[in-house]
Coordinates of C-alpha atoms in Angstrom, one line a residue:
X7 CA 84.8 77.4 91.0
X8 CA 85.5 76.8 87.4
X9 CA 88.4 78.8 85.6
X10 CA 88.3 77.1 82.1
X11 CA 85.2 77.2 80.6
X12 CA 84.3 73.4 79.5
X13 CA 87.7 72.4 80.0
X14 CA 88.9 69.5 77.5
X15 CA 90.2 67.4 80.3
X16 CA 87.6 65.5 82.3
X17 CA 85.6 67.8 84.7
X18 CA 84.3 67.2 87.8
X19 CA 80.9 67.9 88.8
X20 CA 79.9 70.9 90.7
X21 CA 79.4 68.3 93.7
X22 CA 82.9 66.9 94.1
X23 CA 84.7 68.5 96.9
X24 CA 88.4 68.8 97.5
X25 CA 90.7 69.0 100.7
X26 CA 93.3 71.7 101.4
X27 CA 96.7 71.6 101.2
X28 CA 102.0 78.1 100.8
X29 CA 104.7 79.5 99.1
X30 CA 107.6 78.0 97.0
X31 CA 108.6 75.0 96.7
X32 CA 110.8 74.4 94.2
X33 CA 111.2 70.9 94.1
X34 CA 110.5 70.2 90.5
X35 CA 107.8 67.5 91.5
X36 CA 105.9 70.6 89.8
X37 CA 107.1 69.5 86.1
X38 CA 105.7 66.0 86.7
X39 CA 102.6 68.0 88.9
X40 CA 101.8 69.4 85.8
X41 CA 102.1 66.9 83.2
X42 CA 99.6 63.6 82.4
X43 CA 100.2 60.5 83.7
X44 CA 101.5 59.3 80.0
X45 CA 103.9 62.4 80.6
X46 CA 105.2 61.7 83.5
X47 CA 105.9 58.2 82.5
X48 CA 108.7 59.6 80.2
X49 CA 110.3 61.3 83.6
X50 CA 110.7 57.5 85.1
X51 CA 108.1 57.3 87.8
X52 CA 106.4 54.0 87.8
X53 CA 102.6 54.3 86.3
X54 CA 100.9 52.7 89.5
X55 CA 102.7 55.5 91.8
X56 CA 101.7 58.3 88.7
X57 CA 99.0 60.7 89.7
X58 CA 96.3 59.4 92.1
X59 CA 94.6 62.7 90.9
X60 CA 93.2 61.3 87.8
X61 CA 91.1 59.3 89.6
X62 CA 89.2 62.7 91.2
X63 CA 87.8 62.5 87.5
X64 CA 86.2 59.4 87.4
X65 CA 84.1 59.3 90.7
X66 CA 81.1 61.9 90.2
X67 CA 80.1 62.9 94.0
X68 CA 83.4 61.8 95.9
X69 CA 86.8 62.7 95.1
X70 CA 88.6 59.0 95.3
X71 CA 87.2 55.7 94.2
X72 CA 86.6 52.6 96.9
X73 CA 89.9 51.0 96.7
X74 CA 91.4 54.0 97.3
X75 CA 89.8 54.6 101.0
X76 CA 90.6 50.7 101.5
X77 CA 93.7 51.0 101.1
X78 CA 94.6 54.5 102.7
X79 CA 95.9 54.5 106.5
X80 CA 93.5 55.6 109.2
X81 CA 94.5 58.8 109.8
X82 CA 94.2 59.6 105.8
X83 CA 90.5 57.8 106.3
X84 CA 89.9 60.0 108.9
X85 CA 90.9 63.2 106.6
X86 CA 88.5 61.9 103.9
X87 CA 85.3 61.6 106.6
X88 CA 86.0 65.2 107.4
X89 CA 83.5 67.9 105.9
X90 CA 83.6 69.8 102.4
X91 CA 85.8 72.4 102.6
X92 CA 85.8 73.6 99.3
X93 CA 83.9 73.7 95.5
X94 CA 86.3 72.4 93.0
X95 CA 88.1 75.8 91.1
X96 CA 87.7 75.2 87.2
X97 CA 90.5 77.2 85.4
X98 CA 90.0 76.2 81.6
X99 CA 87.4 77.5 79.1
X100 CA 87.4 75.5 75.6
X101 CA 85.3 75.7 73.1
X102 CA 84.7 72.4 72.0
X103 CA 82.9 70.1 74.4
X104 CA 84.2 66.8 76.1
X105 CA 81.6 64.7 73.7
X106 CA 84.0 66.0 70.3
X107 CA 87.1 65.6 72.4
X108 CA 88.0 62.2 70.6
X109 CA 91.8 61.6 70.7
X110 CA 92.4 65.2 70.3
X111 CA 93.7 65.6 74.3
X112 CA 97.3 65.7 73.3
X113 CA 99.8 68.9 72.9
X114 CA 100.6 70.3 69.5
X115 CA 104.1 68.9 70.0
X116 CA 103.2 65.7 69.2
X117 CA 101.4 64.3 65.7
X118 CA 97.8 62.6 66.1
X119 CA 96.3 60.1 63.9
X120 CA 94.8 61.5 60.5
X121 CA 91.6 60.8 59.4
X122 CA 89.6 61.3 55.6
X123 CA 87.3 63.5 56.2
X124 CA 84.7 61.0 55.2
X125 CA 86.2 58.3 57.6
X126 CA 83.4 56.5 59.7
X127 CA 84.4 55.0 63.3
X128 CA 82.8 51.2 63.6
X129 CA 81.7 51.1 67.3
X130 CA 80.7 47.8 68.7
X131 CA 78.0 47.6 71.8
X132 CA 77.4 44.6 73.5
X133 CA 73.4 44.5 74.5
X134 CA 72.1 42.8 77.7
X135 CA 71.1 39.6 76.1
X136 CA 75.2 39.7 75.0
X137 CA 74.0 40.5 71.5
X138 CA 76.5 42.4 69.6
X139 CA 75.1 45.5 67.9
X140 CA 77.4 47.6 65.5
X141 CA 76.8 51.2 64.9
X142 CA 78.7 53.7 63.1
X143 CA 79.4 57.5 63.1
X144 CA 82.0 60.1 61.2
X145 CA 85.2 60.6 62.7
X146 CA 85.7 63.8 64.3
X147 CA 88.0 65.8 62.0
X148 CA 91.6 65.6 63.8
X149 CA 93.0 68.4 65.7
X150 CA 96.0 69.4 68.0
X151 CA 96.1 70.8 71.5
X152 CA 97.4 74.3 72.0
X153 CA 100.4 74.3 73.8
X154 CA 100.1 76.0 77.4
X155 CA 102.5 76.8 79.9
X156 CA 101.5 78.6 82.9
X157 CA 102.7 80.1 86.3
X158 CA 100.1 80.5 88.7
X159 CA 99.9 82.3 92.4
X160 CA 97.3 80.4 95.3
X161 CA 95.6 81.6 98.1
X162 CA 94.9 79.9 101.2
X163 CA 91.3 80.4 102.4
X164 CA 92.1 78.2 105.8
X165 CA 90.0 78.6 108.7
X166 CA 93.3 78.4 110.4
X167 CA 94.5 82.1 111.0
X168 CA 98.2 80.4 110.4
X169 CA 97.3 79.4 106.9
X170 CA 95.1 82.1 105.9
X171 CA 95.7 84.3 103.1
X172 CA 99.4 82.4 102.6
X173 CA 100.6 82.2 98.7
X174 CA 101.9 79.2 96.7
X175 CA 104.0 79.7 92.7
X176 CA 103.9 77.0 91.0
X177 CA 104.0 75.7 87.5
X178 CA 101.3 73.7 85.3
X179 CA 100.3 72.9 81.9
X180 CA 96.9 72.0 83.1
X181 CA 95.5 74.4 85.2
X182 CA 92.0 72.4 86.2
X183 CA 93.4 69.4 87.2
X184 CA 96.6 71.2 89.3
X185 CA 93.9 73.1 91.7
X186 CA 91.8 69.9 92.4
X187 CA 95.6 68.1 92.8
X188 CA 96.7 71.0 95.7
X189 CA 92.8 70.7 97.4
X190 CA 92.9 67.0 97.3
X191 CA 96.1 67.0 99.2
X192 CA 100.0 65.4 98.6
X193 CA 99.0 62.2 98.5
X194 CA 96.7 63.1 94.8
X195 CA 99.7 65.0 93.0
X196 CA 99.3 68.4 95.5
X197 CA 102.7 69.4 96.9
X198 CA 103.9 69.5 100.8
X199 CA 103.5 72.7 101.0
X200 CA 99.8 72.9 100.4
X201 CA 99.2 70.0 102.0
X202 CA 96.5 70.6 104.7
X203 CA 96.7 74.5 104.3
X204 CA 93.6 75.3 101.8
X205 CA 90.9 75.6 100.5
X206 CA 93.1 77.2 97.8
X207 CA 92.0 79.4 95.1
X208 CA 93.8 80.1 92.0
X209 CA 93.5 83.8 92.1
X210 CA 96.0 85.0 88.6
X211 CA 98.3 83.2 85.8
X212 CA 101.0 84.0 83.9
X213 CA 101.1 82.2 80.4
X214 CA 101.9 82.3 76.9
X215 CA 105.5 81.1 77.6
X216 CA 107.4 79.3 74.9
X217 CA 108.4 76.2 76.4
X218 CA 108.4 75.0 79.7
X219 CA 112.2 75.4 80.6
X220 CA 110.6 79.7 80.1
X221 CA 107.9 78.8 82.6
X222 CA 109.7 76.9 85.2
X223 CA 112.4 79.3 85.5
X224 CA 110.2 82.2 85.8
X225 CA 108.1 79.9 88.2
X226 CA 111.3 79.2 90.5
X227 CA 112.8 83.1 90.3
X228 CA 108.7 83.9 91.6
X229 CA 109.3 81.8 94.4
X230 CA 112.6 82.9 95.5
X231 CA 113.4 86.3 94.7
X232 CA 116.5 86.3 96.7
X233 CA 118.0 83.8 94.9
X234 CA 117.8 84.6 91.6
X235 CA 120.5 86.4 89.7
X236 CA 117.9 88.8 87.9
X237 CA 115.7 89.8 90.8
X238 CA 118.0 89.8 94.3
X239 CA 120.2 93.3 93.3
X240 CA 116.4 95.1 93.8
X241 CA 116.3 93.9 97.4
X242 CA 112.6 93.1 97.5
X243 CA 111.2 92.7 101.2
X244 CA 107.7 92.6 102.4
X245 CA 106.6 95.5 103.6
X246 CA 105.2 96.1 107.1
X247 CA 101.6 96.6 106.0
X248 CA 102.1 94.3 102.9
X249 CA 100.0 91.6 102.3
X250 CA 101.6 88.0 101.2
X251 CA 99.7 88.3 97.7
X252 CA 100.3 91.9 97.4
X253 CA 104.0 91.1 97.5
X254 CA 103.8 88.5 95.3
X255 CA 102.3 90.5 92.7
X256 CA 105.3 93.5 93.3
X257 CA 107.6 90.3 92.7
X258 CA 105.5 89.7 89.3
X259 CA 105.8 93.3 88.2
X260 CA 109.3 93.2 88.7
X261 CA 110.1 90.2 87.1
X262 CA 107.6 91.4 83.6
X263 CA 110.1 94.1 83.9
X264 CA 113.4 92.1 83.9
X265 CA 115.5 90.2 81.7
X266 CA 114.6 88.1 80.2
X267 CA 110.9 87.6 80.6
X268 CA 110.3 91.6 80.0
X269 CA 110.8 90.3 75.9
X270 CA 108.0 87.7 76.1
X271 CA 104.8 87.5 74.6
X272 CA 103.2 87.1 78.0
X273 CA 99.6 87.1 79.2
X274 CA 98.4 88.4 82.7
X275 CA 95.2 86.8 83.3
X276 CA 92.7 87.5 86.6
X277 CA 91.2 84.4 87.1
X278 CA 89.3 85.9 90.4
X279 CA 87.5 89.3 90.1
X280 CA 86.9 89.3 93.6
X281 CA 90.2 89.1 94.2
X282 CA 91.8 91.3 91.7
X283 CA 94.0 94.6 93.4
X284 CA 95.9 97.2 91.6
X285 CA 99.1 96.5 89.8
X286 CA 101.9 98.9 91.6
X287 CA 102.1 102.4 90.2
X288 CA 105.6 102.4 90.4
X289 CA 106.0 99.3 88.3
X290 CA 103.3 99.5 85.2
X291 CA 103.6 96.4 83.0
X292 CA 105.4 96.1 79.7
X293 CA 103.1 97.8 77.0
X294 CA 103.1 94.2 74.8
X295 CA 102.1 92.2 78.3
X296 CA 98.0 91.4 78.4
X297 CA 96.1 91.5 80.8
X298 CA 93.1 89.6 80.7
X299 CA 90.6 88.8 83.2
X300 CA 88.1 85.8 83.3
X301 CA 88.8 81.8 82.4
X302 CA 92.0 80.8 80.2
X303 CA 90.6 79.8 76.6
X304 CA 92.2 76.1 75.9
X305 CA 91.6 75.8 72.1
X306 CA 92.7 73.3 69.6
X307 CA 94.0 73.5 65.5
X308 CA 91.9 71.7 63.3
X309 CA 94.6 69.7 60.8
X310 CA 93.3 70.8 57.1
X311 CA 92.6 67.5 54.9
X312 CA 92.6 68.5 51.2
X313 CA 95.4 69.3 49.3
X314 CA 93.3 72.5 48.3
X315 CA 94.0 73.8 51.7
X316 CA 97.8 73.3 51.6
X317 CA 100.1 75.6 49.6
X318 CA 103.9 75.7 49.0
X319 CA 106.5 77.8 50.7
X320 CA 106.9 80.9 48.9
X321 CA 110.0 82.5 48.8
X322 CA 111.5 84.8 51.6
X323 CA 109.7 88.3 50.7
X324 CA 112.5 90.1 52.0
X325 CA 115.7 88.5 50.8
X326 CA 113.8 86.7 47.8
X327 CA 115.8 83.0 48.2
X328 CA 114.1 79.6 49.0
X329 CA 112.8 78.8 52.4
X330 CA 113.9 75.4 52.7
X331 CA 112.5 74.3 56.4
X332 CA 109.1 75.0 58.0
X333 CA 111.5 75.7 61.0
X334 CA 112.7 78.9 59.2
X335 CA 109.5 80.3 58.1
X336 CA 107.8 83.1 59.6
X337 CA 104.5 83.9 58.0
X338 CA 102.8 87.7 57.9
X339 CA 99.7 87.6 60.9
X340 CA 97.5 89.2 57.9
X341 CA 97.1 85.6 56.0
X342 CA 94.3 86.7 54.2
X343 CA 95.0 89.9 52.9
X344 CA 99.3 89.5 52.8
X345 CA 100.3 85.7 53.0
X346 CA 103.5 87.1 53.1
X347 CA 106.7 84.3 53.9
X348 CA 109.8 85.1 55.7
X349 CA 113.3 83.6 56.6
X350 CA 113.1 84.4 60.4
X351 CA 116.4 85.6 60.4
X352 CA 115.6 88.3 57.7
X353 CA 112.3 89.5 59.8
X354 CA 114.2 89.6 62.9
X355 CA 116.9 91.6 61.4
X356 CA 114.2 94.3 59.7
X357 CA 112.0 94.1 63.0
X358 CA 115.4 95.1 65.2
X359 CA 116.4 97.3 62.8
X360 CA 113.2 99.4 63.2
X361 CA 113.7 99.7 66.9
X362 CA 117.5 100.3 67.1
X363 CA 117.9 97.2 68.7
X364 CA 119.8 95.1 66.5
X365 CA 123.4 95.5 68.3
X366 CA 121.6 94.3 72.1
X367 CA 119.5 91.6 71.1
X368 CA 118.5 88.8 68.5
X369 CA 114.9 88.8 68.4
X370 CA 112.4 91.8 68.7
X371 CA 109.3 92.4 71.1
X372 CA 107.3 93.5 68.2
X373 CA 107.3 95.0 65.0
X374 CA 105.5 95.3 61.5
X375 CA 105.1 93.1 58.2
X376 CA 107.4 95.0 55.4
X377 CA 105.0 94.2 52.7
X378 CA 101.8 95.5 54.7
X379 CA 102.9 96.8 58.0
X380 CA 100.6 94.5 59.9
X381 CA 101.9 94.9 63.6
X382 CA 102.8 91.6 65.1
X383 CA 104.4 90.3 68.5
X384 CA 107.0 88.1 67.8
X385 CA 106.0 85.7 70.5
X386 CA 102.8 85.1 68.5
X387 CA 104.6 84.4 64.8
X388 CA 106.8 81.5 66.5
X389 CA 103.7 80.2 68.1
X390 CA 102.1 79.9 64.3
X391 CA 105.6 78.4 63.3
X392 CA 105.2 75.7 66.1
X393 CA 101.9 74.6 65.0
X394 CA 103.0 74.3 61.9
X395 CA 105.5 72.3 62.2
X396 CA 103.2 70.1 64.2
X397 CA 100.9 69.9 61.9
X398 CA 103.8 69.0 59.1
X399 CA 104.2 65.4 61.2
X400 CA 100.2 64.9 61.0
X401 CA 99.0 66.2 57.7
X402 CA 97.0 63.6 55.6
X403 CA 99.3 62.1 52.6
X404 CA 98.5 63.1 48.9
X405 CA 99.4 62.2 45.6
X406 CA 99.1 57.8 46.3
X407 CA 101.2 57.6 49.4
X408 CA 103.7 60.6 48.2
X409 CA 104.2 63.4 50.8
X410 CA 104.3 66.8 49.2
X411 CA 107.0 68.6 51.1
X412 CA 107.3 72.2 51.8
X413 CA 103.7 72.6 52.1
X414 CA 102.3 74.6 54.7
X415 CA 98.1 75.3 55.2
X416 CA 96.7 78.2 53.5
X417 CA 95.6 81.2 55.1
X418 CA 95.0 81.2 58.8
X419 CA 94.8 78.1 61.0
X420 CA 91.3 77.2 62.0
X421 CA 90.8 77.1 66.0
X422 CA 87.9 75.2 67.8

């Protein structure tokens, strides 16, 4: 089943099968579970040991390569012979394809390689005769990955009346490949807990979190309610006639309601239709909390490469000074018709201000632009502030080898 539509990591074909693997564990195997194997590098795990997952990607109609079966045990040979127990679950919709993907596969946290816009990319192809045989085409204009960090909830579709219906938190920033990961089993990247216990199906996620010490908390308070400082005062238990999922959600509902979560810019998203039930009416979500239904968008920011599309930092349209950083600007959602700059001290102040929150907290939910009362969530102006700051570290240079500084791209940032 396929969750992202095109997703920009590799894809595996509707043929590839997966093996199964229930509920919380919160051994943060999950952070390097998540990451690529380049990530999880940085963590200190040796490459060779990193991710036997990625190779699901690379075999079209089986799920490991030949040296892998040669030089798993018998009993894990055995598990490999057995029959197709489930359809890989694709999570990620992008809208670029994998053909324009180019070196683009990286998060907006860290600065690509800038190209001219004219820049042609010399490939050389060696013929069967050993000929060599140059060809060239343009560069693909450079871009940056979205940031995404996600929570997600499993369900076990065992055969096994034990393992049926069972739920599994957990935390990724790559959605596609941690599904084929908890199917494949623990020995791809899947955790213990999963291990043998599917089919699973990713059946909701929780994203749009800021960073992924926000996700992995909220992650570890899902999974163990009774531990965490926020949610065990509300006493949650199971009820008799509960299911495990319907719980699970409750838990959610709680938690969207709860410091500090209840202030984030968070999407809801129903990845399953056919397994979509009622939120609680006793808990409604946070007005500012979306809920969307269908596969996660992964986009990416195109870089801007003339200086024509690059403007200076105006000055604070609330407090009038300088703004000397890109990591204290906040800029007016309405960048066509406003443009409007702000020191995000002075919008947080007017936002809380309007609200009568300014003596409780130091950020608002929400609020409107003082020059043109475009309504904004705050979650998505320091997502725009992020990006631009990434795209400050990969911007083309200008003026023979001079960067300009306190430039910024004009107008609205240009997603594919």
């Amino acid at each position: 089943m396929n969750l992202f539509k095109d997703n920009v990591w590799n894809r595996p074909p509707d043929d590839s099968f997966i093996y199964g693997d229930e509920i919380g564990e919160s051994n943060h195997q999950e952070m390097n579970d998540g990451c690529t194997s380049s990530q999880a590098s940085e963590h200190g795990a040796p490459r060779s040991l990193m991710s036997p997952a990625d190779n699901l990607t690379t075999s079209h109609n089986r799920i490991v390569s030949q040296e892998y079966r040669g030089t798993l045990g018998n009993s894990a040979s055995e598990a490999l012979s057995l029959k197709r127990r489930s359809l890989s679950q694709q999570v990620i919709s992008s809208r670029r394809s994998e053909d324009d993907e180019g070196g683009s596969r990286r998060c907006c946290s860290q600065s690509s390689p800038v190209h001219a816009p004219d820049d042609e990319v010399v490939i050389t192809q060696i013929t069967e005769n050993g000929a060599k045989k140059k060809k060239s085409r343009r560069a693909a204009p450079p871009s940056l990955l979205d940031e995404f960090y996600g929570v997600y909830c499993l369900i076990s579709r065992s055969a096994n009346k034990y393992f049926k219906n069972r739920c599994y938190i957990g935390y990724t920033v790559d959605p596609n490949r941690r599904i084929r990961q908890h199917n494949a089993g623990k020995q791809f990247g899947g955790a213990g807990r999963t291990d043998h216990r599917g089919p699973w199906d990713m059946v909701c996620i929780i994203h749009g979190f800021p960073n992924s010490v926000s996700a992995l908390r909220f992650e570890w308070a899902w999974q163990n309610p009774d531990k965490s400082r926020r949610l065990r005062c509300l006493g949650l238990k199971k009820k008799q006639k509960e299911s495990a999922f319907a719980f699970r959600l409750r838990i959610a509902c709680h938690m969207l309601n709860s410091d500090p979560w209840r202030r984030l810019s968070l999407t809801f998203r129903w990845l399953l239709p056919t397994s979509e039930i009622a939120f609680p009416s006793d808990i409604p979500l946070p007005s500012h909390v979306n809920i969307a239904r269908g596969l996660v968008e992964k986009t990416s920011t195109l870089v801007p490469q003339l200086p024509e599309d690059y403007t200076c930092i105006r000055k604070c349209a609330i407090c009038s000074h300088a703004i000397s950083k890109i990591s204290e600007l906040l800029r007016c959602v309405a960048q066509q018709s406003c443009g409007s700059h702000f020191h995000m001290c002075c919008l947080s102040k007017v936002a809380l201000a309007e609200s009568n929150e300014f003596r409780d907290h130091l950020f608002p939910v929400s609020g409107k632009c003082p020059r043109c009362s475009a309504l904004f969530l705050w979650g998505d102006l320091i997502r725009d502030q992020r990006l631009l700051i990434s795209i400050e570290d990969s911007r083309p240079i200008f003026d023979e080898g001079k960067l300009m500084e306190t430039l910024v791209p004009a107008g609205r940032l240009v997603k594919i």
